[in-house]
Amino acid sequence: MKVTKRQLKKIIKEELETVMDEGFFGRMGDKIGFETGTTKGRAKVIGILVNNWKEAVEDARYMDQDGFNDLMTNTGKLLKAANFEPEKIAQILIAIGSGDGTAAADAYLAAAQDVQMRGGAGSDLITLFHNGVPEIVAAVGEEEARRSAQATAEKFAALNAEWEKEQKFRGQEADAEMNAKYGAADARNKAKESARLKKLQTKGRGDY
């Protein structure tokens, strides 16, 4: 059966995406534009966060102090689950607590770029921050919202050293994995070349 160019491209893309889901490549896939298990998981987490914020914005006029506390905590936890840097999470929460929707959206966008988030649910969250933060903070009260966001932000900021240590460890794992993969491949190539040369020498050919 003849395979068209389009079908061939699809097959190659699917094979690459399968490879990208493994180890080091799963962590690198989103940086070079491939959808992997890592990127799918992150998008799912952000999707949950979007739904939480949709509900919060829809019922903004009923938001009270306890509800806002829960919203801040859940927002921080979900962003952490999406592997956002804790310090950046803290900045997002503080921006939300200030009641400035634009600042909150900008803080999220900067953090999302660090983890190579692209469009999708992240775009919906930016819109929700732009439009919903001022209304929610107005309902809770500016001072109350600021204090709540600040307190929650401090908890996440305190996790930054641990997060950086974890990222360093993951980087070392990735380097070791890459060295193992390419080191083994290099050894195989050298063995093949050595065998080829020996075969040529046995035949008495010196023009290799």
XYZ file of C-alpha atoms in Angstrom:
208
model
C 0.000 0.000 0.000
C 1.374 3.393 -0.990
C 1.837 5.840 1.884
C 1.114 9.478 1.112
C 3.353 12.288 2.315
C 0.670 13.380 4.772
C 0.348 9.869 6.207
C 4.118 9.580 6.450
C 4.370 12.875 8.333
C 1.643 11.715 10.723
C 3.425 8.413 11.357
C 6.734 10.168 12.036
C 5.054 12.701 14.351
C 3.331 9.919 16.321
C 6.603 8.020 16.680
C 8.427 11.126 17.870
C 5.689 11.903 20.392
C 5.957 8.359 21.739
C 9.697 8.820 22.210
C 9.155 12.248 23.767
C 7.007 10.681 26.503
C 10.038 8.803 27.836
C 12.366 10.109 30.556
C 14.439 13.124 29.607
C 12.444 13.667 26.415
C 9.203 13.891 28.374
C 10.629 16.890 30.213
C 12.058 18.439 27.055
C 9.078 17.868 24.753
C 7.184 21.035 25.590
C 10.327 23.134 25.109
C 10.629 22.053 21.489
C 6.936 22.016 20.622
C 5.921 18.355 21.045
C 2.975 17.197 23.113
C 4.087 14.606 25.660
C 2.777 12.991 28.815
C 4.386 15.847 30.733
C 2.693 18.576 28.724
C -0.659 16.759 28.753
C -0.527 16.418 32.533
C 0.315 20.094 32.976
C -2.514 21.141 30.660
C -4.945 18.974 32.637
C -3.934 20.617 35.916
C -4.306 24.111 34.450
C -7.695 23.063 33.086
C -8.829 22.219 36.626
C -7.573 25.605 37.805
C -9.503 27.326 35.015
C -12.714 25.581 36.094
C -12.126 26.654 39.703
C -11.708 30.254 38.615
C -14.724 30.145 36.326
C -16.863 29.136 39.286
C -15.259 31.788 41.490
C -15.845 34.544 38.918
C -19.435 33.470 38.272
C -20.176 33.692 42.011
C -17.821 36.610 42.684
C -20.450 38.732 44.429
C -20.873 35.978 47.049
C -17.136 35.556 47.714
C -16.210 35.801 51.409
C -12.937 35.603 53.333
C -12.986 31.818 53.749
C -13.813 31.293 50.089
C -10.974 33.589 49.038
C -8.532 31.792 51.337
C -9.495 28.489 49.722
C -9.174 29.986 46.242
C -5.657 31.239 46.983
C -4.539 27.925 48.483
C -6.002 25.825 45.668
C -4.549 28.149 43.033
C -1.099 27.815 44.566
C -1.318 24.030 44.906
C -2.456 23.518 41.321
C 0.246 25.793 39.933
C 2.799 23.860 41.974
C 1.396 20.607 40.565
C 1.986 22.095 37.109
C 5.649 22.573 38.155
C 5.532 26.372 38.361
C 8.372 27.836 40.398
C 7.123 28.524 43.977
C 8.570 32.044 43.936
C 6.615 32.768 40.743
C 3.473 31.272 42.300
C 3.922 33.674 45.217
C 4.129 36.594 42.793
C 0.923 35.499 41.080
C -0.932 35.213 44.386
C 0.268 38.637 45.577
C -0.847 40.170 42.279
C -4.282 38.587 42.688
C -4.528 39.906 46.239
C -3.775 43.417 44.998
C -6.972 43.337 42.966
C -5.096 44.185 39.755
C -6.296 41.724 37.116
C -3.717 42.845 34.578
C -0.863 42.373 37.051
C -2.170 38.906 37.950
C -2.443 37.932 34.282
C 1.046 39.256 33.549
C 2.547 37.404 36.520
C 0.907 34.177 35.368
C 2.050 34.686 31.780
C 5.673 35.228 32.853
C 5.605 32.066 34.984
C 3.896 30.068 32.225
C 6.614 31.041 29.757
C 9.202 29.618 32.148
C 7.579 26.183 31.851
C 6.839 26.629 28.130
C 3.039 26.642 28.487
C 1.362 27.303 25.157
C -2.175 28.625 24.659
C -5.092 26.353 25.558
C -6.337 26.478 29.122
C -3.605 28.945 30.051
C -5.146 31.570 27.773
C -8.513 31.073 29.464
C -6.914 31.614 32.860
C -5.299 34.874 31.726
C -8.724 36.145 30.640
C -10.277 35.083 33.946
C -7.574 36.910 35.899
C -8.015 40.045 33.801
C -11.768 40.175 34.251
C -12.418 38.332 37.504
C -9.733 39.409 39.972
C -11.004 42.982 40.483
C -14.566 41.790 41.085
C -13.567 39.032 43.493
C -11.264 41.291 45.524
C -13.934 43.991 45.664
C -16.363 41.460 47.153
C -13.885 40.214 49.753
C -12.435 43.608 50.618
C -9.094 44.976 49.483
C -7.279 44.706 52.811
C -8.625 41.238 53.600
C -7.718 39.974 50.125
C -4.231 41.446 50.333
C -3.523 39.851 53.727
C -4.859 36.456 52.637
C -2.878 36.431 49.396
C 0.303 37.589 51.158
C 0.051 34.872 53.824
C -0.512 32.144 51.234
C 2.231 33.525 48.979
C 4.759 33.372 51.817
C 4.062 29.661 52.299
C 4.809 28.913 48.657
C 7.839 31.204 48.485
C 9.317 29.222 51.392
C 9.265 26.113 49.173
C 11.516 27.670 46.526
C 14.817 26.288 47.837
C 13.392 22.770 47.921
C 11.975 23.229 44.405
C 15.325 24.426 43.021
C 17.044 21.418 44.591
C 14.512 19.113 42.943
C 15.002 20.792 39.545
C 18.770 20.412 39.870
C 18.354 16.722 40.688
C 16.067 16.252 37.678
C 18.634 17.985 35.499
C 21.346 15.645 36.746
C 19.100 12.657 36.068
C 18.445 13.969 32.561
C 22.162 14.453 31.900
C 22.918 10.937 33.113
C 20.127 9.531 30.959
C 21.351 11.398 27.894
C 24.935 10.273 28.501
C 23.790 6.675 28.868
C 21.706 6.788 25.689
C 24.234 8.535 23.487
C 27.243 6.893 25.120
C 25.823 3.466 24.300
C 25.036 4.564 20.743
C 28.557 5.937 20.318
C 30.058 2.708 21.582
C 27.957 0.701 19.105
C 29.025 2.945 16.236
C 32.694 2.596 17.171
C 32.345 -1.179 17.402
C 30.730 -1.291 13.948
C 33.477 0.887 12.474
C 36.165 -1.266 14.072
C 34.569 -4.424 12.662
C 34.357 -2.823 9.222
C 38.026 -1.878 9.266
C 39.094 -5.342 10.398
C 37.014 -6.893 7.634
C 38.665 -4.665 5.043
C 42.124 -5.420 6.430
C 41.426 -9.150 6.241
C 40.580 -8.760 2.587
C 43.878 -6.979 2.102
C 42.334 -3.625 1.161
C 44.283 -0.631 2.339
C 42.204 2.105 0.677
C 39.634 2.380 3.364
